[in-house]
PDB file of C-alpha atoms in Angstrom:
ATOM      1  CA  MET H   1     -10.572  -9.820  38.622  1.00  0.00           C
ATOM      2  CA  SER H   2     -11.738  -9.625  34.873  1.00  0.00           C
ATOM      3  CA  LYS H   3     -13.826 -11.913  32.832  1.00  0.00           C
ATOM      4  CA  ILE H   4     -12.723 -12.633  29.354  1.00  0.00           C
ATOM      5  CA  LEU H   5     -14.532 -14.013  26.569  1.00  0.00           C
ATOM      6  CA  PHE H   6     -13.063 -16.530  24.290  1.00  0.00           C
ATOM      7  CA  VAL H   7     -14.899 -16.953  20.973  1.00  0.00           C
ATOM      8  CA  MET H   8     -14.101 -20.075  19.268  1.00  0.00           C
ATOM      9  CA  THR H   9     -15.296 -21.874  15.958  1.00  0.00           C
ATOM     10  CA  GLY H  10     -17.988 -24.212  16.344  1.00  0.00           C
ATOM     11  CA  ALA H  11     -16.903 -25.967  12.941  1.00  0.00           C
ATOM     12  CA  ASP H  12     -15.407 -29.578  12.989  1.00  0.00           C
ATOM     13  CA  HIS H  13     -14.260 -29.302   9.082  1.00  0.00           C
ATOM     14  CA  TRP H  14     -12.767 -26.814   6.737  1.00  0.00           C
ATOM     15  CA  THR H  15     -14.001 -27.088   3.243  1.00  0.00           C
ATOM     16  CA  LEU H  16     -11.317 -27.119   0.643  1.00  0.00           C
ATOM     17  CA  ALA H  17     -11.544 -25.977  -3.054  1.00  0.00           C
ATOM     18  CA  ASP H  18     -12.381 -29.409  -4.434  1.00  0.00           C
ATOM     19  CA  GLY H  19     -15.182 -29.497  -1.823  1.00  0.00           C
ATOM     20  CA  THR H  20     -13.844 -31.893   0.429  1.00  0.00           C
ATOM     21  CA  GLU H  21     -13.994 -31.500   4.093  1.00  0.00           C
ATOM     22  CA  HIS H  22     -10.403 -31.705   6.049  1.00  0.00           C
ATOM     23  CA  PRO H  23     -11.294 -32.506   9.771  1.00  0.00           C
ATOM     24  CA  THR H  24     -10.357 -29.708  11.811  1.00  0.00           C
ATOM     25  CA  GLY H  25     -11.492 -27.323  15.036  1.00  0.00           C
ATOM     26  CA  PHE H  26      -9.331 -25.102  17.228  1.00  0.00           C
ATOM     27  CA  TRP H  27      -5.671 -25.538  17.686  1.00  0.00           C
ATOM     28  CA  ALA H  28      -4.991 -26.977  21.282  1.00  0.00           C
ATOM     29  CA  GLU H  29      -1.955 -24.892  21.806  1.00  0.00           C
ATOM     30  CA  GLU H  30      -4.118 -21.829  20.714  1.00  0.00           C
ATOM     31  CA  PHE H  31      -6.732 -22.564  23.350  1.00  0.00           C
ATOM     32  CA  VAL H  32      -4.894 -23.924  26.430  1.00  0.00           C
ATOM     33  CA  VAL H  33      -1.882 -21.656  26.585  1.00  0.00           C
ATOM     34  CA  PRO H  34      -3.646 -18.657  26.902  1.00  0.00           C
ATOM     35  CA  PHE H  35      -6.463 -20.382  28.870  1.00  0.00           C
ATOM     36  CA  GLU H  36      -3.924 -21.283  31.461  1.00  0.00           C
ATOM     37  CA  LYS H  37      -2.237 -18.125  31.425  1.00  0.00           C
ATOM     38  CA  LEU H  38      -5.296 -15.920  31.847  1.00  0.00           C
ATOM     39  CA  LYS H  39      -7.062 -18.343  34.728  1.00  0.00           C
ATOM     40  CA  GLY H  40      -3.615 -18.363  36.590  1.00  0.00           C
ATOM     41  CA  ALA H  41      -3.635 -14.952  36.809  1.00  0.00           C
ATOM     42  CA  GLY H  42      -7.090 -15.073  38.423  1.00  0.00           C
ATOM     43  CA  HIS H  43      -9.400 -13.964  35.720  1.00  0.00           C
ATOM     44  CA  GLU H  44     -12.571 -15.823  34.614  1.00  0.00           C
ATOM     45  CA  ILE H  45     -13.082 -17.204  31.300  1.00  0.00           C
ATOM     46  CA  VAL H  46     -16.257 -17.902  29.170  1.00  0.00           C
ATOM     47  CA  VAL H  47     -16.370 -19.753  25.793  1.00  0.00           C
ATOM     48  CA  ALA H  48     -18.920 -18.610  23.269  1.00  0.00           C
ATOM     49  CA  THR H  49     -19.379 -20.496  19.750  1.00  0.00           C
ATOM     50  CA  PRO H  50     -21.810 -19.771  17.041  1.00  0.00           C
ATOM     51  CA  GLY H  51     -24.785 -21.808  18.111  1.00  0.00           C
ATOM     52  CA  GLY H  52     -23.631 -22.495  21.659  1.00  0.00           C
ATOM     53  CA  VAL H  53     -21.904 -25.958  20.325  1.00  0.00           C
ATOM     54  CA  VAL H  54     -19.194 -27.649  22.206  1.00  0.00           C
ATOM     55  CA  PRO H  55     -15.850 -26.571  20.237  1.00  0.00           C
ATOM     56  CA  SER H  56     -13.679 -29.656  18.273  1.00  0.00           C
ATOM     57  CA  VAL H  57     -10.158 -29.539  18.975  1.00  0.00           C
ATOM     58  CA  ASP H  58      -8.380 -30.442  15.488  1.00  0.00           C
ATOM     59  CA  LYS H  59      -6.823 -33.844  16.314  1.00  0.00           C
ATOM     60  CA  GLY H  60      -3.676 -32.890  14.578  1.00  0.00           C
ATOM     61  CA  SER H  61      -2.943 -30.200  17.066  1.00  0.00           C
ATOM     62  CA  LEU H  62      -2.746 -33.012  19.912  1.00  0.00           C
ATOM     63  CA  ALA H  63      -0.047 -34.888  18.351  1.00  0.00           C
ATOM     64  CA  PRO H  64       3.349 -35.093  20.036  1.00  0.00           C
ATOM     65  CA  GLU H  65       4.983 -33.286  17.418  1.00  0.00           C
ATOM     66  CA  ALA H  66       2.969 -30.349  17.346  1.00  0.00           C
ATOM     67  CA  ASN H  67       3.461 -29.996  21.305  1.00  0.00           C
ATOM     68  CA  GLY H  68       7.058 -30.484  21.758  1.00  0.00           C
ATOM     69  CA  GLY H  69       6.675 -34.159  23.093  1.00  0.00           C
ATOM     70  CA  GLN H  70       4.114 -36.353  24.277  1.00  0.00           C
ATOM     71  CA  GLU H  71       4.081 -34.977  27.970  1.00  0.00           C
ATOM     72  CA  THR H  72       2.810 -31.618  26.745  1.00  0.00           C
ATOM     73  CA  ALA H  73       0.353 -33.129  24.341  1.00  0.00           C
ATOM     74  CA  ASP H  74      -1.258 -35.449  27.211  1.00  0.00           C
ATOM     75  CA  HIS H  75      -1.234 -32.070  29.240  1.00  0.00           C
ATOM     76  CA  ARG H  76      -3.200 -30.178  26.737  1.00  0.00           C
ATOM     77  CA  ALA H  77      -5.452 -33.160  25.902  1.00  0.00           C
ATOM     78  CA  GLN H  78      -6.458 -33.244  29.596  1.00  0.00           C
ATOM     79  CA  VAL H  79      -7.388 -29.610  29.905  1.00  0.00           C
ATOM     80  CA  ILE H  80      -9.481 -29.665  26.743  1.00  0.00           C
ATOM     81  CA  ALA H  81     -11.334 -32.495  28.279  1.00  0.00           C
ATOM     82  CA  THR H  82     -11.904 -31.046  31.601  1.00  0.00           C
ATOM     83  CA  SER H  83     -12.287 -27.634  31.005  1.00  0.00           C
ATOM     84  CA  ALA H  84     -15.800 -26.809  32.247  1.00  0.00           C
ATOM     85  CA  GLU H  85     -15.401 -23.174  30.199  1.00  0.00           C
ATOM     86  CA  LEU H  86     -14.975 -25.372  27.026  1.00  0.00           C
ATOM     87  CA  ASN H  87     -17.544 -27.880  27.234  1.00  0.00           C
ATOM     88  CA  ASN H  88     -20.239 -25.483  28.404  1.00  0.00           C
ATOM     89  CA  PRO H  89     -20.176 -22.614  25.844  1.00  0.00           C
ATOM     90  CA  VAL H  90     -22.664 -19.712  25.389  1.00  0.00           C
ATOM     91  CA  ALA H  91     -24.111 -19.172  22.040  1.00  0.00           C
ATOM     92  CA  LEU H  92     -22.325 -16.405  20.569  1.00  0.00           C
ATOM     93  CA  ALA H  93     -25.693 -14.544  19.293  1.00  0.00           C
ATOM     94  CA  LYS H  94     -26.439 -14.041  23.106  1.00  0.00           C
ATOM     95  CA  VAL H  95     -23.265 -12.291  24.288  1.00  0.00           C
ATOM     96  CA  ASP H  96     -23.393  -9.014  25.417  1.00  0.00           C
ATOM     97  CA  LEU H  97     -19.804  -7.197  25.190  1.00  0.00           C
ATOM     98  CA  ALA H  98     -20.514  -5.121  28.400  1.00  0.00           C
ATOM     99  CA  ASP H  99     -19.995  -8.358  30.344  1.00  0.00           C
ATOM    100  CA  TYR H 100     -16.305  -8.875  29.437  1.00  0.00           C
ATOM    101  CA  ALA H 101     -13.236  -6.910  29.768  1.00  0.00           C
ATOM    102  CA  ALA H 102     -11.363  -8.450  26.842  1.00  0.00           C
ATOM    103  CA  VAL H 103     -12.130 -10.702  23.831  1.00  0.00           C
ATOM    104  CA  PHE H 104      -9.747 -13.433  22.746  1.00  0.00           C
ATOM    105  CA  TYR H 105     -10.164 -15.608  19.695  1.00  0.00           C
ATOM    106  CA  PRO H 106      -8.080 -18.950  19.304  1.00  0.00           C
ATOM    107  CA  GLY H 107      -7.271 -20.268  16.111  1.00  0.00           C
ATOM    108  CA  GLY H 108      -7.173 -23.600  14.153  1.00  0.00           C
ATOM    109  CA  HIS H 109      -8.516 -23.916  10.517  1.00  0.00           C
ATOM    110  CA  GLY H 110     -12.100 -23.816  11.867  1.00  0.00           C
ATOM    111  CA  PRO H 111     -12.346 -20.151  11.882  1.00  0.00           C
ATOM    112  CA  MET H 112     -11.780 -20.129   8.133  1.00  0.00           C
ATOM    113  CA  GLU H 113     -15.154 -22.312   7.739  1.00  0.00           C
ATOM    114  CA  ASP H 114     -17.401 -20.538  10.289  1.00  0.00           C
ATOM    115  CA  LEU H 115     -16.444 -17.054  11.803  1.00  0.00           C
ATOM    116  CA  ALA H 116     -15.096 -15.671   8.473  1.00  0.00           C
ATOM    117  CA  VAL H 117     -18.506 -15.457   7.394  1.00  0.00           C
ATOM    118  CA  ASP H 118     -20.644 -15.186  10.921  1.00  0.00           C
ATOM    119  CA  ALA H 119     -22.438 -12.205  11.266  1.00  0.00           C
ATOM    120  CA  ASP H 120     -22.532 -12.253  15.194  1.00  0.00           C
ATOM    121  CA  SER H 121     -19.154 -12.522  15.274  1.00  0.00           C
ATOM    122  CA  GLY H 122     -18.622  -9.738  12.788  1.00  0.00           C
ATOM    123  CA  ARG H 123     -20.478  -7.373  15.033  1.00  0.00           C
ATOM    124  CA  LEU H 124     -19.312  -8.352  18.075  1.00  0.00           C
ATOM    125  CA  LEU H 125     -15.573  -7.401  16.791  1.00  0.00           C
ATOM    126  CA  THR H 126     -16.847  -4.263  15.624  1.00  0.00           C
ATOM    127  CA  THR H 127     -18.148  -3.448  18.988  1.00  0.00           C
ATOM    128  CA  VAL H 128     -15.309  -4.432  20.845  1.00  0.00           C
ATOM    129  CA  LEU H 129     -12.690  -2.262  18.671  1.00  0.00           C
ATOM    130  CA  ALA H 130     -15.156   0.670  19.195  1.00  0.00           C
ATOM    131  CA  SER H 131     -15.405   0.053  22.881  1.00  0.00           C
ATOM    132  CA  GLY H 132     -11.536   0.315  23.500  1.00  0.00           C
ATOM    133  CA  LYS H 133     -11.469  -3.092  25.128  1.00  0.00           C
ATOM    134  CA  PRO H 134      -8.376  -5.115  24.183  1.00  0.00           C
ATOM    135  CA  LEU H 135      -9.093  -7.724  21.416  1.00  0.00           C
ATOM    136  CA  ALA H 136      -6.513 -10.277  20.933  1.00  0.00           C
ATOM    137  CA  VAL H 137      -6.825 -12.945  18.050  1.00  0.00           C
ATOM    138  CA  VAL H 138      -4.285 -15.661  16.971  1.00  0.00           C
ATOM    139  CA  CYS H 139      -3.273 -17.605  13.898  1.00  0.00           C
ATOM    140  CA  HIS H 140      -6.108 -18.524  11.655  1.00  0.00           C
ATOM    141  CA  ALA H 141      -8.530 -16.607  13.830  1.00  0.00           C
ATOM    142  CA  PRO H 142      -7.997 -13.556  12.302  1.00  0.00           C
ATOM    143  CA  ALA H 143     -10.255 -14.993   9.701  1.00  0.00           C
ATOM    144  CA  ALA H 144     -13.068 -13.864  11.590  1.00  0.00           C
ATOM    145  CA  LEU H 145     -11.974 -10.108  11.036  1.00  0.00           C
ATOM    146  CA  LEU H 146     -13.388 -10.641   7.226  1.00  0.00           C
ATOM    147  CA  ALA H 147     -17.008 -10.593   8.801  1.00  0.00           C
ATOM    148  CA  ALA H 148     -16.487  -7.272  10.663  1.00  0.00           C
ATOM    149  CA  THR H 149     -17.836  -4.302   8.231  1.00  0.00           C
ATOM    150  CA  GLU H 150     -19.138  -0.644   8.868  1.00  0.00           C
ATOM    151  CA  GLY H 151     -22.153   0.509   7.497  1.00  0.00           C
ATOM    152  CA  ASP H 152     -20.737   1.775   4.120  1.00  0.00           C
ATOM    153  CA  GLY H 153     -19.278  -1.982   3.532  1.00  0.00           C
ATOM    154  CA  ALA H 154     -15.843  -1.175   4.624  1.00  0.00           C
ATOM    155  CA  ASN H 155     -13.949  -3.545   6.943  1.00  0.00           C
ATOM    156  CA  THR H 156     -13.485  -2.383  10.325  1.00  0.00           C
ATOM    157  CA  PHE H 157      -9.851  -3.456  10.593  1.00  0.00           C
ATOM    158  CA  ALA H 158      -9.175  -1.811   7.274  1.00  0.00           C
ATOM    159  CA  GLY H 159      -6.066   0.361   8.279  1.00  0.00           C
ATOM    160  CA  TYR H 160      -5.055  -1.602  11.079  1.00  0.00           C
ATOM    161  CA  THR H 161      -1.503  -3.230  11.504  1.00  0.00           C
ATOM    162  CA  LEU H 162      -1.724  -6.975  12.348  1.00  0.00           C
ATOM    163  CA  THR H 163      -0.460 -10.396  11.545  1.00  0.00           C
ATOM    164  CA  GLY H 164      -1.977 -13.863  11.196  1.00  0.00           C
ATOM    165  CA  PHE H 165      -1.163 -17.578   9.573  1.00  0.00           C
ATOM    166  CA  THR H 166       1.143 -16.585   6.795  1.00  0.00           C
ATOM    167  CA  ASN H 167       0.925 -17.891   3.001  1.00  0.00           C
ATOM    168  CA  ALA H 168       4.486 -19.443   3.542  1.00  0.00           C
ATOM    169  CA  GLU H 169       3.181 -21.228   6.555  1.00  0.00           C
ATOM    170  CA  GLU H 170       0.090 -22.402   4.977  1.00  0.00           C
ATOM    171  CA  THR H 171       2.549 -23.638   2.000  1.00  0.00           C
ATOM    172  CA  GLN H 172       4.799 -25.402   4.536  1.00  0.00           C
ATOM    173  CA  ALA H 173       1.810 -27.010   6.348  1.00  0.00           C
ATOM    174  CA  GLY H 174       0.551 -28.524   2.865  1.00  0.00           C
ATOM    175  CA  PHE H 175      -2.869 -26.573   2.306  1.00  0.00           C
ATOM    176  CA  ALA H 176      -2.058 -23.485   0.073  1.00  0.00           C
ATOM    177  CA  ASP H 177      -2.494 -25.213  -2.946  1.00  0.00           C
ATOM    178  CA  LYS H 178      -5.697 -27.023  -1.493  1.00  0.00           C
ATOM    179  CA  ALA H 179      -7.318 -24.012   0.131  1.00  0.00           C
ATOM    180  CA  LYS H 180     -10.279 -21.873  -1.339  1.00  0.00           C
ATOM    181  CA  TRP H 181      -8.490 -19.053  -0.122  1.00  0.00           C
ATOM    182  CA  LEU H 182      -5.553 -17.880   2.008  1.00  0.00           C
ATOM    183  CA  LEU H 183      -5.836 -15.895   5.063  1.00  0.00           C
ATOM    184  CA  GLN H 184      -2.914 -13.519   4.396  1.00  0.00           C
ATOM    185  CA  ASP H 185      -4.003 -12.424   0.818  1.00  0.00           C
ATOM    186  CA  ARG H 186      -7.895 -11.847   2.288  1.00  0.00           C
ATOM    187  CA  LEU H 187      -6.171  -9.697   5.073  1.00  0.00           C
ATOM    188  CA  VAL H 188      -4.430  -7.728   2.699  1.00  0.00           C
ATOM    189  CA  ALA H 189      -7.432  -7.397   0.442  1.00  0.00           C
ATOM    190  CA  ILE H 190      -9.570  -5.760   3.127  1.00  0.00           C
ATOM    191  CA  GLY H 191      -7.154  -3.220   3.677  1.00  0.00           C
ATOM    192  CA  ALA H 192      -5.101  -4.539   6.427  1.00  0.00           C
ATOM    193  CA  ASP H 193      -1.091  -3.859   6.707  1.00  0.00           C
ATOM    194  CA  PHE H 194       0.003  -7.442   7.292  1.00  0.00           C
ATOM    195  CA  ARG H 195       3.124  -7.888   9.046  1.00  0.00           C
ATOM    196  CA  GLU H 196       5.192 -11.651   8.522  1.00  0.00           C
ATOM    197  CA  ALA H 197       7.958 -12.942  10.512  1.00  0.00           C
ATOM    198  CA  ASP H 198       9.667 -16.087   9.521  1.00  0.00           C
ATOM    199  CA  PRO H 199       7.480 -19.072   9.461  1.00  0.00           C
ATOM    200  CA  TRP H 200       6.784 -20.682  12.953  1.00  0.00           C
ATOM    201  CA  THR H 201       8.519 -18.142  14.711  1.00  0.00           C
ATOM    202  CA  SER H 202       6.623 -16.379  17.547  1.00  0.00           C
ATOM    203  CA  ASN H 203       5.324 -12.727  16.224  1.00  0.00           C
ATOM    204  CA  VAL H 204       3.231 -10.417  17.923  1.00  0.00           C
ATOM    205  CA  VAL H 205       1.634  -7.411  16.139  1.00  0.00           C
ATOM    206  CA  VAL H 206      -0.086  -4.598  18.413  1.00  0.00           C
ATOM    207  CA  ASP H 207      -2.082  -1.859  16.761  1.00  0.00           C
ATOM    208  CA  ARG H 208      -4.108   0.325  19.409  1.00  0.00           C
ATOM    209  CA  THR H 209      -6.267  -2.190  20.953  1.00  0.00           C
ATOM    210  CA  LEU H 210      -5.749  -5.043  18.440  1.00  0.00           C
ATOM    211  CA  ILE H 211      -3.080  -7.802  19.723  1.00  0.00           C
ATOM    212  CA  THR H 212      -2.348 -10.350  16.883  1.00  0.00           C
ATOM    213  CA  GLY H 213      -0.178 -13.472  16.886  1.00  0.00           C
ATOM    214  CA  GLN H 214       1.031 -15.158  13.658  1.00  0.00           C
ATOM    215  CA  ASN H 215       1.045 -18.712  14.599  1.00  0.00           C
ATOM    216  CA  PRO H 216       0.466 -21.341  17.323  1.00  0.00           C
ATOM    217  CA  ALA H 217       4.090 -20.321  18.394  1.00  0.00           C
ATOM    218  CA  SER H 218       2.556 -16.690  19.198  1.00  0.00           C
ATOM    219  CA  SER H 219      -0.121 -17.734  21.597  1.00  0.00           C
ATOM    220  CA  ALA H 220       1.891 -17.250  24.784  1.00  0.00           C
ATOM    221  CA  ALA H 221       3.175 -14.017  23.673  1.00  0.00           C
ATOM    222  CA  VAL H 222      -0.163 -12.868  23.053  1.00  0.00           C
ATOM    223  CA  ALA H 223      -1.716 -14.115  26.008  1.00  0.00           C
ATOM    224  CA  ASP H 224       1.007 -12.348  27.827  1.00  0.00           C
ATOM    225  CA  GLU H 225       0.342  -9.080  26.132  1.00  0.00           C
ATOM    226  CA  LEU H 226      -3.420  -9.429  26.620  1.00  0.00           C
ATOM    227  CA  LEU H 227      -2.467  -9.501  30.533  1.00  0.00           C
ATOM    228  CA  THR H 228      -0.666  -6.185  30.231  1.00  0.00           C
ATOM    229  CA  ARG H 229      -3.770  -4.588  29.329  1.00  0.00           C
ATOM    230  CA  LEU H 230      -6.230  -6.046  32.046  1.00  0.00           C
TER     231      LEU H 230
END
């Protein structure tokens, strides 16, 4: 079967507009649900992060109310604690796209801190888009697209139809007035055609080889769409 690269944030905080550091990382559902779906279908997962640091989970994403109950929260916490792939990541700078059939970026606020400005991630995104291999990105992870540029300075994803965590969702989550910038605004600014659905509903947008999901609730559908491409 195929080998799939999970590119994940190495940040354990998100710096807000007032300079305070909000503890964060990746969002549990956005890693665990696609991870289990893809592994369950027989695919191999490799996790990569900036510097090869072990990703930090956003503790809020393990709360019962974020997982539909304590049982699911406990299950996801167990997967995160015991995943050899997650706990032994490779350095993003050393990744060779030729080794992988597809690339997936889980979200959480962490990517807003590091992947949004990570040159290695930006080059990888530009390369994977040019390769024709599937690229799946969910929730706040489209922040990573901001670092992908062409030689003329234009963003690689300009003109693509996509989605991500919306301004409305960030407002309802309580961070819109605290953030340095909002993801939806930045994606529109680079020339993407941003498509939003009602807050917290599953919304997957596909444009050519790019698969994007709006929020945690979109994780399963993004993984399902990616599976159809493998």
